[in-house]
């Protein structure tokens, strides 16, 4: 599912970033250049990040 339409970033990209060692949501954002354009995806992206961390 696309999370960030501006940058073409999916929920899988976010999970992969966590799996690759991103230690914070800020780091995920930086690695993927997420929410850097219109910013509308930030809240949903954060929810995906949090729920993935809680699934461990
Ligand atoms: Fe992510 Fe616009 S939808 S920056």
PDB file of N, CA and C and ligand atoms in Angstrom:
ATOM      1  N   UNK A   1       0.846  -1.180   0.000  1.00  0.00           N
ATOM      2  CA  UNK A   1       0.000   0.000   0.000  1.00  0.00           C
ATOM      3  C   UNK A   1       0.892   1.244   0.000  1.00  0.00           C
ATOM      4  N   UNK A   2       0.533   2.190  -0.867  1.00  0.00           N
ATOM      5  CA  UNK A   2       1.293   3.437  -0.873  1.00  0.00           C
ATOM      6  C   UNK A   2       0.951   4.277   0.356  1.00  0.00           C
ATOM      7  N   UNK A   3       1.974   4.735   1.026  1.00  0.00           N
ATOM      8  CA  UNK A   3       1.807   5.599   2.190  1.00  0.00           C
ATOM      9  C   UNK A   3       2.088   7.048   1.781  1.00  0.00           C
ATOM     10  N   UNK A   4       3.169   7.233   1.058  1.00  0.00           N
ATOM     11  CA  UNK A   4       3.588   8.558   0.606  1.00  0.00           C
ATOM     12  C   UNK A   4       3.497   8.609  -0.920  1.00  0.00           C
ATOM     13  N   UNK A   5       2.483   9.292  -1.394  1.00  0.00           N
ATOM     14  CA  UNK A   5       2.293   9.371  -2.838  1.00  0.00           C
ATOM     15  C   UNK A   5       3.320  10.287  -3.486  1.00  0.00           C
ATOM     16  N   UNK A   6       3.738  11.307  -2.781  1.00  0.00           N
ATOM     17  CA  UNK A   6       4.713  12.245  -3.349  1.00  0.00           C
ATOM     18  C   UNK A   6       6.018  11.538  -3.709  1.00  0.00           C
ATOM     19  N   UNK A   7       6.427  10.604  -2.852  1.00  0.00           N
ATOM     20  CA  UNK A   7       7.717   9.944  -3.032  1.00  0.00           C
ATOM     21  C   UNK A   7       7.583   8.482  -3.435  1.00  0.00           C
ATOM     22  N   UNK A   8       6.358   7.982  -3.568  1.00  0.00           N
ATOM     23  CA  UNK A   8       6.162   6.596  -3.969  1.00  0.00           C
ATOM     24  C   UNK A   8       6.646   5.586  -2.932  1.00  0.00           C
ATOM     25  N   UNK A   9       6.417   5.902  -1.663  1.00  0.00           N
ATOM     26  CA  UNK A   9       6.893   5.038  -0.576  1.00  0.00           C
ATOM     27  C   UNK A   9       5.734   4.213  -0.040  1.00  0.00           C
ATOM     28  N   UNK A  10       5.982   2.916   0.137  1.00  0.00           N
ATOM     29  CA  UNK A  10       4.949   1.996   0.603  1.00  0.00           C
ATOM     30  C   UNK A  10       5.180   1.617   2.064  1.00  0.00           C
ATOM     31  N   UNK A  11       4.174   0.943   2.642  1.00  0.00           N
ATOM     32  CA  UNK A  11       4.324   0.433   4.008  1.00  0.00           C
ATOM     33  C   UNK A  11       5.473  -0.562   4.092  1.00  0.00           C
ATOM     34  N   UNK A  12       5.695  -1.303   3.020  1.00  0.00           N
ATOM     35  CA  UNK A  12       6.808  -2.275   3.011  1.00  0.00           C
ATOM     36  C   UNK A  12       8.164  -1.555   3.092  1.00  0.00           C
ATOM     37  N   UNK A  13       8.283  -0.433   2.416  1.00  0.00           N
ATOM     38  CA  UNK A  13       9.523   0.351   2.511  1.00  0.00           C
ATOM     39  C   UNK A  13       9.802   0.731   3.967  1.00  0.00           C
ATOM     40  N   UNK A  14       8.747   1.118   4.681  1.00  0.00           N
ATOM     41  CA  UNK A  14       8.913   1.509   6.084  1.00  0.00           C
ATOM     42  C   UNK A  14       9.360   0.311   6.917  1.00  0.00           C
ATOM     43  N   UNK A  15       8.701  -0.821   6.729  1.00  0.00           N
ATOM     44  CA  UNK A  15       9.078  -2.025   7.497  1.00  0.00           C
ATOM     45  C   UNK A  15      10.503  -2.461   7.149  1.00  0.00           C
ATOM     46  N   UNK A  16      10.846  -2.402   5.861  1.00  0.00           N
ATOM     47  CA  UNK A  16      12.198  -2.790   5.444  1.00  0.00           C
ATOM     48  C   UNK A  16      13.250  -1.878   6.075  1.00  0.00           C
ATOM     49  N   UNK A  17      12.916  -0.604   6.205  1.00  0.00           N
ATOM     50  CA  UNK A  17      13.845   0.344   6.806  1.00  0.00           C
ATOM     51  C   UNK A  17      14.092  -0.011   8.273  1.00  0.00           C
ATOM     52  N   UNK A  18      13.020  -0.387   8.984  1.00  0.00           N
ATOM     53  CA  UNK A  18      13.166  -0.819  10.379  1.00  0.00           C
ATOM     54  C   UNK A  18      14.015  -2.089  10.433  1.00  0.00           C
ATOM     55  N   UNK A  19      13.717  -3.038   9.563  1.00  0.00           N
ATOM     56  CA  UNK A  19      14.462  -4.301   9.549  1.00  0.00           C
ATOM     57  C   UNK A  19      15.945  -4.070   9.242  1.00  0.00           C
ATOM     58  N   UNK A  20      16.225  -3.032   8.464  1.00  0.00           N
ATOM     59  CA  UNK A  20      17.612  -2.736   8.093  1.00  0.00           C
ATOM     60  C   UNK A  20      18.348  -1.952   9.175  1.00  0.00           C
ATOM     61  N   UNK A  21      17.635  -1.632  10.276  1.00  0.00           N
ATOM     62  CA  UNK A  21      18.343  -1.037  11.402  1.00  0.00           C
ATOM     63  C   UNK A  21      17.972   0.376  11.766  1.00  0.00           C
ATOM     64  N   UNK A  22      17.011   0.977  11.066  1.00  0.00           N
ATOM     65  CA  UNK A  22      16.605   2.330  11.446  1.00  0.00           C
ATOM     66  C   UNK A  22      16.103   2.314  12.884  1.00  0.00           C
ATOM     67  N   UNK A  23      16.705   3.128  13.732  1.00  0.00           N
ATOM     68  CA  UNK A  23      16.426   3.048  15.160  1.00  0.00           C
ATOM     69  C   UNK A  23      15.353   3.988  15.660  1.00  0.00           C
ATOM     70  N   UNK A  24      14.802   4.794  14.784  1.00  0.00           N
ATOM     71  CA  UNK A  24      13.767   5.738  15.202  1.00  0.00           C
ATOM     72  C   UNK A  24      12.930   6.116  13.980  1.00  0.00           C
ATOM     73  N   UNK A  25      11.771   6.697  14.252  1.00  0.00           N
ATOM     74  CA  UNK A  25      10.946   7.138  13.135  1.00  0.00           C
ATOM     75  C   UNK A  25      11.652   8.243  12.357  1.00  0.00           C
ATOM     76  N   UNK A  26      12.366   9.083  13.080  1.00  0.00           N
ATOM     77  CA  UNK A  26      13.127  10.142  12.420  1.00  0.00           C
ATOM     78  C   UNK A  26      14.119   9.562  11.416  1.00  0.00           C
ATOM     79  N   UNK A  27      14.759   8.465  11.818  1.00  0.00           N
ATOM     80  CA  UNK A  27      15.736   7.836  10.929  1.00  0.00           C
ATOM     81  C   UNK A  27      15.057   7.219   9.706  1.00  0.00           C
ATOM     82  N   UNK A  28      13.886   6.610   9.923  1.00  0.00           N
ATOM     83  CA  UNK A  28      13.127   6.074   8.787  1.00  0.00           C
ATOM     84  C   UNK A  28      12.803   7.200   7.809  1.00  0.00           C
ATOM     85  N   UNK A  29      12.350   8.305   8.353  1.00  0.00           N
ATOM     86  CA  UNK A  29      12.010   9.453   7.503  1.00  0.00           C
ATOM     87  C   UNK A  29      13.224   9.917   6.709  1.00  0.00           C
ATOM     88  N   UNK A  30      14.350   9.987   7.390  1.00  0.00           N
ATOM     89  CA  UNK A  30      15.566  10.475   6.735  1.00  0.00           C
ATOM     90  C   UNK A  30      16.024   9.501   5.643  1.00  0.00           C
ATOM     91  N   UNK A  31      16.007   8.219   5.966  1.00  0.00           N
ATOM     92  CA  UNK A  31      16.479   7.214   5.002  1.00  0.00           C
ATOM     93  C   UNK A  31      15.624   7.195   3.742  1.00  0.00           C
ATOM     94  N   UNK A  32      14.312   7.295   3.935  1.00  0.00           N
ATOM     95  CA  UNK A  32      13.400   7.142   2.802  1.00  0.00           C
ATOM     96  C   UNK A  32      13.025   8.468   2.152  1.00  0.00           C
ATOM     97  N   UNK A  33      13.423   9.572   2.785  1.00  0.00           N
ATOM     98  CA  UNK A  33      12.996  10.895   2.337  1.00  0.00           C
ATOM     99  C   UNK A  33      11.469  10.995   2.422  1.00  0.00           C
ATOM    100  N   UNK A  34      10.949  10.389   3.485  1.00  0.00           N
ATOM    101  CA  UNK A  34       9.500  10.266   3.714  1.00  0.00           C
ATOM    102  C   UNK A  34       8.946  11.555   4.294  1.00  0.00           C
ATOM    103  N   UNK A  35       7.758  11.929   3.846  1.00  0.00           N
ATOM    104  CA  UNK A  35       7.053  13.109   4.367  1.00  0.00           C
ATOM    105  C   UNK A  35       7.840  14.398   4.162  1.00  0.00           C
ATOM    106  N   UNK A  36       8.638  14.439   3.124  1.00  0.00           N
ATOM    107  CA  UNK A  36       9.497  15.609   2.915  1.00  0.00           C
ATOM    108  C   UNK A  36       8.919  16.587   1.900  1.00  0.00           C
ATOM    109  N   UNK A  37       7.774  16.231   1.329  1.00  0.00           N
ATOM    110  CA  UNK A  37       7.202  17.134   0.330  1.00  0.00           C
ATOM    111  C   UNK A  37       5.942  17.796   0.893  1.00  0.00           C
ATOM    112  N   UNK A  38       4.771  17.178   0.725  1.00  0.00           N
ATOM    113  CA  UNK A  38       3.552  17.810   1.255  1.00  0.00           C
ATOM    114  C   UNK A  38       3.370  17.521   2.740  1.00  0.00           C
ATOM    115  N   UNK A  39       3.948  16.398   3.213  1.00  0.00           N
ATOM    116  CA  UNK A  39       3.890  16.059   4.628  1.00  0.00           C
ATOM    117  C   UNK A  39       2.624  15.350   5.078  1.00  0.00           C
ATOM    118  N   UNK A  40       1.667  15.161   4.170  1.00  0.00           N
ATOM    119  CA  UNK A  40       0.374  14.573   4.559  1.00  0.00           C
ATOM    120  C   UNK A  40       0.493  13.123   5.012  1.00  0.00           C
ATOM    121  N   UNK A  41       1.549  12.452   4.605  1.00  0.00           N
ATOM    122  CA  UNK A  41       1.703  11.034   4.923  1.00  0.00           C
ATOM    123  C   UNK A  41       2.303  10.812   6.311  1.00  0.00           C
ATOM    124  N   UNK A  42       2.752  11.862   6.963  1.00  0.00           N
ATOM    125  CA  UNK A  42       3.506  11.699   8.199  1.00  0.00           C
ATOM    126  C   UNK A  42       2.769  10.942   9.284  1.00  0.00           C
ATOM    127  N   UNK A  43       1.490  11.254   9.489  1.00  0.00           N
ATOM    128  CA  UNK A  43       0.741  10.627  10.585  1.00  0.00           C
ATOM    129  C   UNK A  43       0.520   9.142  10.304  1.00  0.00           C
ATOM    130  N   UNK A  44       0.104   8.825   9.089  1.00  0.00           N
ATOM    131  CA  UNK A  44      -0.126   7.414   8.745  1.00  0.00           C
ATOM    132  C   UNK A  44       1.187   6.642   8.769  1.00  0.00           C
ATOM    133  N   UNK A  45       2.245   7.252   8.283  1.00  0.00           N
ATOM    134  CA  UNK A  45       3.551   6.586   8.295  1.00  0.00           C
ATOM    135  C   UNK A  45       3.983   6.289   9.727  1.00  0.00           C
ATOM    136  N   UNK A  46       3.745   7.221  10.622  1.00  0.00           N
ATOM    137  CA  UNK A  46       4.098   7.019  12.025  1.00  0.00           C
ATOM    138  C   UNK A  46       3.296   5.860  12.621  1.00  0.00           C
ATOM    139  N   UNK A  47       2.014   5.787  12.284  1.00  0.00           N
ATOM    140  CA  UNK A  47       1.175   4.684  12.775  1.00  0.00           C
ATOM    141  C   UNK A  47       1.695   3.341  12.276  1.00  0.00           C
ATOM    142  N   UNK A  48       2.095   3.286  11.026  1.00  0.00           N
ATOM    143  CA  UNK A  48       2.637   2.038  10.469  1.00  0.00           C
ATOM    144  C   UNK A  48       3.937   1.676  11.180  1.00  0.00           C
ATOM    145  N   UNK A  49       4.777   2.662  11.383  1.00  0.00           N
ATOM    146  CA  UNK A  49       6.038   2.443  12.095  1.00  0.00           C
ATOM    147  C   UNK A  49       5.771   1.903  13.512  1.00  0.00           C
ATOM    148  N   UNK A  50       4.876   2.572  14.249  1.00  0.00           N
ATOM    149  CA  UNK A  50       4.582   2.153  15.630  1.00  0.00           C
ATOM    150  C   UNK A  50       3.987   0.755  15.674  1.00  0.00           C
ATOM    151  N   UNK A  51       3.050   0.468  14.789  1.00  0.00           N
ATOM    152  CA  UNK A  51       2.405  -0.846  14.859  1.00  0.00           C
ATOM    153  C   UNK A  51       3.381  -1.942  14.452  1.00  0.00           C
ATOM    154  N   UNK A  52       4.345  -1.620  13.551  1.00  0.00           N
ATOM    155  CA  UNK A  52       5.336  -2.633  13.197  1.00  0.00           C
ATOM    156  C   UNK A  52       6.263  -2.910  14.377  1.00  0.00           C
ATOM    157  N   UNK A  53       6.670  -1.866  15.077  1.00  0.00           N
ATOM    158  CA  UNK A  53       7.517  -2.073  16.260  1.00  0.00           C
ATOM    159  C   UNK A  53       6.787  -2.893  17.316  1.00  0.00           C
ATOM    160  N   UNK A  54       5.501  -2.639  17.479  1.00  0.00           N
ATOM    161  CA  UNK A  54       4.720  -3.353  18.485  1.00  0.00           C
ATOM    162  C   UNK A  54       4.443  -4.794  18.089  1.00  0.00           C
ATOM    163  N   UNK A  55       4.691  -5.145  16.842  1.00  0.00           N
ATOM    164  CA  UNK A  55       4.422  -6.516  16.400  1.00  0.00           C
ATOM    165  C   UNK A  55       5.597  -7.449  16.701  1.00  0.00           C
ATOM    166  N   UNK A  56       6.710  -6.889  17.183  1.00  0.00           N
ATOM    167  CA  UNK A  56       7.862  -7.754  17.496  1.00  0.00           C
ATOM    168  C   UNK A  56       7.590  -8.570  18.743  1.00  0.00           C
TER     169      UNK A  56
HETATM  170 FE1  LIG B   1       4.349  12.020   1.574  1.00  0.00          FE
HETATM  171 FE2  LIG B   1       3.377  14.086   0.249  1.00  0.00          FE
HETATM  172  S1  LIG B   1       2.451  12.148   0.580  1.00  0.00           S
HETATM  173  S2  LIG B   1       5.246  13.980   1.317  1.00  0.00           S
END
